[in-house]
């Protein structure tokens, strides 16, 4: 993989991460919006790929960059799941509160 392929994959991951942020309603503060979207997209690609492999889901929207295949739908799904889990952990008292 050369540098151009890596940059293309990071841009695609950033777009998928931004779509997941729009779905969940997550907006990172400050100027780190693009960096957070890329990180969420990259982690979401791993989570989505793992989910697709675990449940033997067929590739639906697959993009090839060099010899790397990236499935857009599963990347967005994994990114959305990641953000939902992070928001649940951030507001843990509201979601997991036990009343006495």
mmCIF file with all atom_site columns, C-alpha atoms in Angstrom:
data_model
loop_
_atom_site.group_PDB
_atom_site.id
_atom_site.type_symbol
_atom_site.label_atom_id
_atom_site.label_alt_id
_atom_site.label_comp_id
_atom_site.label_asym_id
_atom_site.label_entity_id
_atom_site.label_seq_id
_atom_site.pdbx_PDB_ins_code
_atom_site.Cartn_x
_atom_site.Cartn_y
_atom_site.Cartn_z
_atom_site.occupancy
_atom_site.B_iso_or_equiv
_atom_site.pdbx_formal_charge
_atom_site.auth_seq_id
_atom_site.auth_comp_id
_atom_site.auth_asym_id
_atom_site.auth_atom_id
_atom_site.pdbx_PDB_model_num
ATOM 1   C CA . UNK A 1 1   ? 0.000   0.000   0.000  1.00 0.00 ? 1   UNK A CA 1
ATOM 2   C CA . UNK A 1 2   ? 1.414   3.351   -0.949 1.00 0.00 ? 2   UNK A CA 1
ATOM 3   C CA . UNK A 1 3   ? 0.760   6.773   0.562  1.00 0.00 ? 3   UNK A CA 1
ATOM 4   C CA . UNK A 1 4   ? -1.966  7.727   -1.915 1.00 0.00 ? 4   UNK A CA 1
ATOM 5   C CA . UNK A 1 5   ? -3.954  4.566   -1.170 1.00 0.00 ? 5   UNK A CA 1
ATOM 6   C CA . UNK A 1 6   ? -3.660  5.234   2.566  1.00 0.00 ? 6   UNK A CA 1
ATOM 7   C CA . UNK A 1 7   ? -4.897  8.807   2.121  1.00 0.00 ? 7   UNK A CA 1
ATOM 8   C CA . UNK A 1 8   ? -7.854  7.610   0.016  1.00 0.00 ? 8   UNK A CA 1
ATOM 9   C CA . UNK A 1 9   ? -8.785  5.052   2.683  1.00 0.00 ? 9   UNK A CA 1
ATOM 10  C CA . UNK A 1 10  ? -8.551  7.701   5.421  1.00 0.00 ? 10  UNK A CA 1
ATOM 11  C CA . UNK A 1 11  ? -10.804 10.067  3.448  1.00 0.00 ? 11  UNK A CA 1
ATOM 12  C CA . UNK A 1 12  ? -13.378 7.304   2.901  1.00 0.00 ? 12  UNK A CA 1
ATOM 13  C CA . UNK A 1 13  ? -13.200 6.331   6.589  1.00 0.00 ? 13  UNK A CA 1
ATOM 14  C CA . UNK A 1 14  ? -13.638 9.991   7.553  1.00 0.00 ? 14  UNK A CA 1
ATOM 15  C CA . UNK A 1 15  ? -16.747 10.301  5.387  1.00 0.00 ? 15  UNK A CA 1
ATOM 16  C CA . UNK A 1 16  ? -18.219 7.107   6.878  1.00 0.00 ? 16  UNK A CA 1
ATOM 17  C CA . UNK A 1 17  ? -17.395 8.368   10.380 1.00 0.00 ? 17  UNK A CA 1
ATOM 18  C CA . UNK A 1 18  ? -19.076 11.705  9.617  1.00 0.00 ? 18  UNK A CA 1
ATOM 19  C CA . UNK A 1 19  ? -22.210 9.919   8.373  1.00 0.00 ? 19  UNK A CA 1
ATOM 20  C CA . UNK A 1 20  ? -22.302 7.875   11.584 1.00 0.00 ? 20  UNK A CA 1
ATOM 21  C CA . UNK A 1 21  ? -21.911 11.069  13.626 1.00 0.00 ? 21  UNK A CA 1
ATOM 22  C CA . UNK A 1 22  ? -24.893 12.556  11.798 1.00 0.00 ? 22  UNK A CA 1
ATOM 23  C CA . UNK A 1 23  ? -26.967 9.434   12.466 1.00 0.00 ? 23  UNK A CA 1
ATOM 24  C CA . UNK A 1 24  ? -26.174 9.406   16.180 1.00 0.00 ? 24  UNK A CA 1
ATOM 25  C CA . UNK A 1 25  ? -26.188 13.175  16.643 1.00 0.00 ? 25  UNK A CA 1
ATOM 26  C CA . UNK A 1 26  ? -22.615 13.294  17.894 1.00 0.00 ? 26  UNK A CA 1
ATOM 27  C CA . UNK A 1 27  ? -20.633 16.466  17.334 1.00 0.00 ? 27  UNK A CA 1
ATOM 28  C CA . UNK A 1 28  ? -17.079 16.711  18.647 1.00 0.00 ? 28  UNK A CA 1
ATOM 29  C CA . UNK A 1 29  ? -16.089 20.102  20.059 1.00 0.00 ? 29  UNK A CA 1
ATOM 30  C CA . UNK A 1 30  ? -13.518 22.395  18.524 1.00 0.00 ? 30  UNK A CA 1
ATOM 31  C CA . UNK A 1 31  ? -11.446 21.990  15.415 1.00 0.00 ? 31  UNK A CA 1
ATOM 32  C CA . UNK A 1 32  ? -10.873 18.254  15.767 1.00 0.00 ? 32  UNK A CA 1
ATOM 33  C CA . UNK A 1 33  ? -14.045 17.380  13.825 1.00 0.00 ? 33  UNK A CA 1
ATOM 34  C CA . UNK A 1 34  ? -12.244 15.887  10.835 1.00 0.00 ? 34  UNK A CA 1
ATOM 35  C CA . UNK A 1 35  ? -9.713  13.991  12.926 1.00 0.00 ? 35  UNK A CA 1
ATOM 36  C CA . UNK A 1 36  ? -12.438 12.514  15.140 1.00 0.00 ? 36  UNK A CA 1
ATOM 37  C CA . UNK A 1 37  ? -14.448 11.493  12.062 1.00 0.00 ? 37  UNK A CA 1
ATOM 38  C CA . UNK A 1 38  ? -11.426 9.709   10.604 1.00 0.00 ? 38  UNK A CA 1
ATOM 39  C CA . UNK A 1 39  ? -10.684 7.895   13.872 1.00 0.00 ? 39  UNK A CA 1
ATOM 40  C CA . UNK A 1 40  ? -14.337 6.888   14.291 1.00 0.00 ? 40  UNK A CA 1
ATOM 41  C CA . UNK A 1 41  ? -14.416 5.677   10.674 1.00 0.00 ? 41  UNK A CA 1
ATOM 42  C CA . UNK A 1 42  ? -11.246 3.599   10.989 1.00 0.00 ? 42  UNK A CA 1
ATOM 43  C CA . UNK A 1 43  ? -12.364 1.942   14.229 1.00 0.00 ? 43  UNK A CA 1
ATOM 44  C CA . UNK A 1 44  ? -15.862 1.531   12.761 1.00 0.00 ? 44  UNK A CA 1
ATOM 45  C CA . UNK A 1 45  ? -14.392 -0.252  9.734  1.00 0.00 ? 45  UNK A CA 1
ATOM 46  C CA . UNK A 1 46  ? -12.808 -2.827  12.027 1.00 0.00 ? 46  UNK A CA 1
ATOM 47  C CA . UNK A 1 47  ? -15.990 -3.240  14.083 1.00 0.00 ? 47  UNK A CA 1
ATOM 48  C CA . UNK A 1 48  ? -18.202 -3.443  10.995 1.00 0.00 ? 48  UNK A CA 1
ATOM 49  C CA . UNK A 1 49  ? -15.872 -5.926  9.318  1.00 0.00 ? 49  UNK A CA 1
ATOM 50  C CA . UNK A 1 50  ? -15.854 -8.057  12.433 1.00 0.00 ? 50  UNK A CA 1
ATOM 51  C CA . UNK A 1 51  ? -19.676 -7.997  12.620 1.00 0.00 ? 51  UNK A CA 1
ATOM 52  C CA . UNK A 1 52  ? -19.977 -8.908  8.931  1.00 0.00 ? 52  UNK A CA 1
ATOM 53  C CA . UNK A 1 53  ? -17.492 -11.754 9.310  1.00 0.00 ? 53  UNK A CA 1
ATOM 54  C CA . UNK A 1 54  ? -19.075 -13.056 12.513 1.00 0.00 ? 54  UNK A CA 1
ATOM 55  C CA . UNK A 1 55  ? -22.578 -13.191 11.060 1.00 0.00 ? 55  UNK A CA 1
ATOM 56  C CA . UNK A 1 56  ? -21.393 -14.194 7.542  1.00 0.00 ? 56  UNK A CA 1
ATOM 57  C CA . UNK A 1 57  ? -23.029 -11.154 5.949  1.00 0.00 ? 57  UNK A CA 1
ATOM 58  C CA . UNK A 1 58  ? -22.499 -10.670 2.209  1.00 0.00 ? 58  UNK A CA 1
ATOM 59  C CA . UNK A 1 59  ? -20.567 -7.661  0.918  1.00 0.00 ? 59  UNK A CA 1
ATOM 60  C CA . UNK A 1 60  ? -23.071 -5.019  -0.161 1.00 0.00 ? 60  UNK A CA 1
ATOM 61  C CA . UNK A 1 61  ? -21.291 -1.733  -0.868 1.00 0.00 ? 61  UNK A CA 1
ATOM 62  C CA . UNK A 1 62  ? -17.659 -2.669  -1.272 1.00 0.00 ? 62  UNK A CA 1
ATOM 63  C CA . UNK A 1 63  ? -14.889 -0.380  -2.465 1.00 0.00 ? 63  UNK A CA 1
ATOM 64  C CA . UNK A 1 64  ? -11.421 -1.619  -3.423 1.00 0.00 ? 64  UNK A CA 1
ATOM 65  C CA . UNK A 1 65  ? -8.402  0.586   -2.925 1.00 0.00 ? 65  UNK A CA 1
ATOM 66  C CA . UNK A 1 66  ? -5.374  -1.315  -4.120 1.00 0.00 ? 66  UNK A CA 1
ATOM 67  C CA . UNK A 1 67  ? -5.654  -4.745  -2.534 1.00 0.00 ? 67  UNK A CA 1
ATOM 68  C CA . UNK A 1 68  ? -7.773  -3.556  0.415  1.00 0.00 ? 68  UNK A CA 1
ATOM 69  C CA . UNK A 1 69  ? -11.546 -3.964  0.363  1.00 0.00 ? 69  UNK A CA 1
ATOM 70  C CA . UNK A 1 70  ? -13.679 -1.590  2.414  1.00 0.00 ? 70  UNK A CA 1
ATOM 71  C CA . UNK A 1 71  ? -17.393 -2.112  2.817  1.00 0.00 ? 71  UNK A CA 1
ATOM 72  C CA . UNK A 1 72  ? -19.111 1.250   3.233  1.00 0.00 ? 72  UNK A CA 1
ATOM 73  C CA . UNK A 1 73  ? -22.341 -0.001  4.808  1.00 0.00 ? 73  UNK A CA 1
ATOM 74  C CA . UNK A 1 74  ? -20.575 -2.087  7.448  1.00 0.00 ? 74  UNK A CA 1
ATOM 75  C CA . UNK A 1 75  ? -18.133 0.743   8.155  1.00 0.00 ? 75  UNK A CA 1
ATOM 76  C CA . UNK A 1 76  ? -21.034 3.108   8.834  1.00 0.00 ? 76  UNK A CA 1
ATOM 77  C CA . UNK A 1 77  ? -22.756 0.417   10.918 1.00 0.00 ? 77  UNK A CA 1
ATOM 78  C CA . UNK A 1 78  ? -19.606 -0.186  12.994 1.00 0.00 ? 78  UNK A CA 1
ATOM 79  C CA . UNK A 1 79  ? -19.011 3.557   13.421 1.00 0.00 ? 79  UNK A CA 1
ATOM 80  C CA . UNK A 1 80  ? -22.598 4.102   14.533 1.00 0.00 ? 80  UNK A CA 1
ATOM 81  C CA . UNK A 1 81  ? -22.354 1.248   17.027 1.00 0.00 ? 81  UNK A CA 1
ATOM 82  C CA . UNK A 1 82  ? -19.087 2.676   18.367 1.00 0.00 ? 82  UNK A CA 1
ATOM 83  C CA . UNK A 1 83  ? -20.631 6.123   18.873 1.00 0.00 ? 83  UNK A CA 1
ATOM 84  C CA . UNK A 1 84  ? -23.730 4.705   20.561 1.00 0.00 ? 84  UNK A CA 1
ATOM 85  C CA . UNK A 1 85  ? -21.541 2.760   22.984 1.00 0.00 ? 85  UNK A CA 1
ATOM 86  C CA . UNK A 1 86  ? -19.360 5.818   23.664 1.00 0.00 ? 86  UNK A CA 1
ATOM 87  C CA . UNK A 1 87  ? -22.385 8.017   24.334 1.00 0.00 ? 87  UNK A CA 1
ATOM 88  C CA . UNK A 1 88  ? -23.810 5.372   26.654 1.00 0.00 ? 88  UNK A CA 1
ATOM 89  C CA . UNK A 1 89  ? -20.540 5.270   28.584 1.00 0.00 ? 89  UNK A CA 1
ATOM 90  C CA . UNK A 1 90  ? -20.293 9.083   28.730 1.00 0.00 ? 90  UNK A CA 1
ATOM 91  C CA . UNK A 1 91  ? -23.764 9.425   30.171 1.00 0.00 ? 91  UNK A CA 1
ATOM 92  C CA . UNK A 1 92  ? -23.557 6.258   32.230 1.00 0.00 ? 92  UNK A CA 1
ATOM 93  C CA . UNK A 1 93  ? -25.532 7.560   35.151 1.00 0.00 ? 93  UNK A CA 1
ATOM 94  C CA . UNK A 1 94  ? -28.495 8.440   32.984 1.00 0.00 ? 94  UNK A CA 1
ATOM 95  C CA . UNK A 1 95  ? -28.565 5.091   31.161 1.00 0.00 ? 95  UNK A CA 1
ATOM 96  C CA . UNK A 1 96  ? -27.555 2.719   33.917 1.00 0.00 ? 96  UNK A CA 1
ATOM 97  C CA . UNK A 1 97  ? -28.861 4.366   37.066 1.00 0.00 ? 97  UNK A CA 1
ATOM 98  C CA . UNK A 1 98  ? -30.299 2.179   39.799 1.00 0.00 ? 98  UNK A CA 1
ATOM 99  C CA . UNK A 1 99  ? -32.944 3.817   41.930 1.00 0.00 ? 99  UNK A CA 1
ATOM 100 C CA . UNK A 1 100 ? -33.032 2.946   45.595 1.00 0.00 ? 100 UNK A CA 1
#
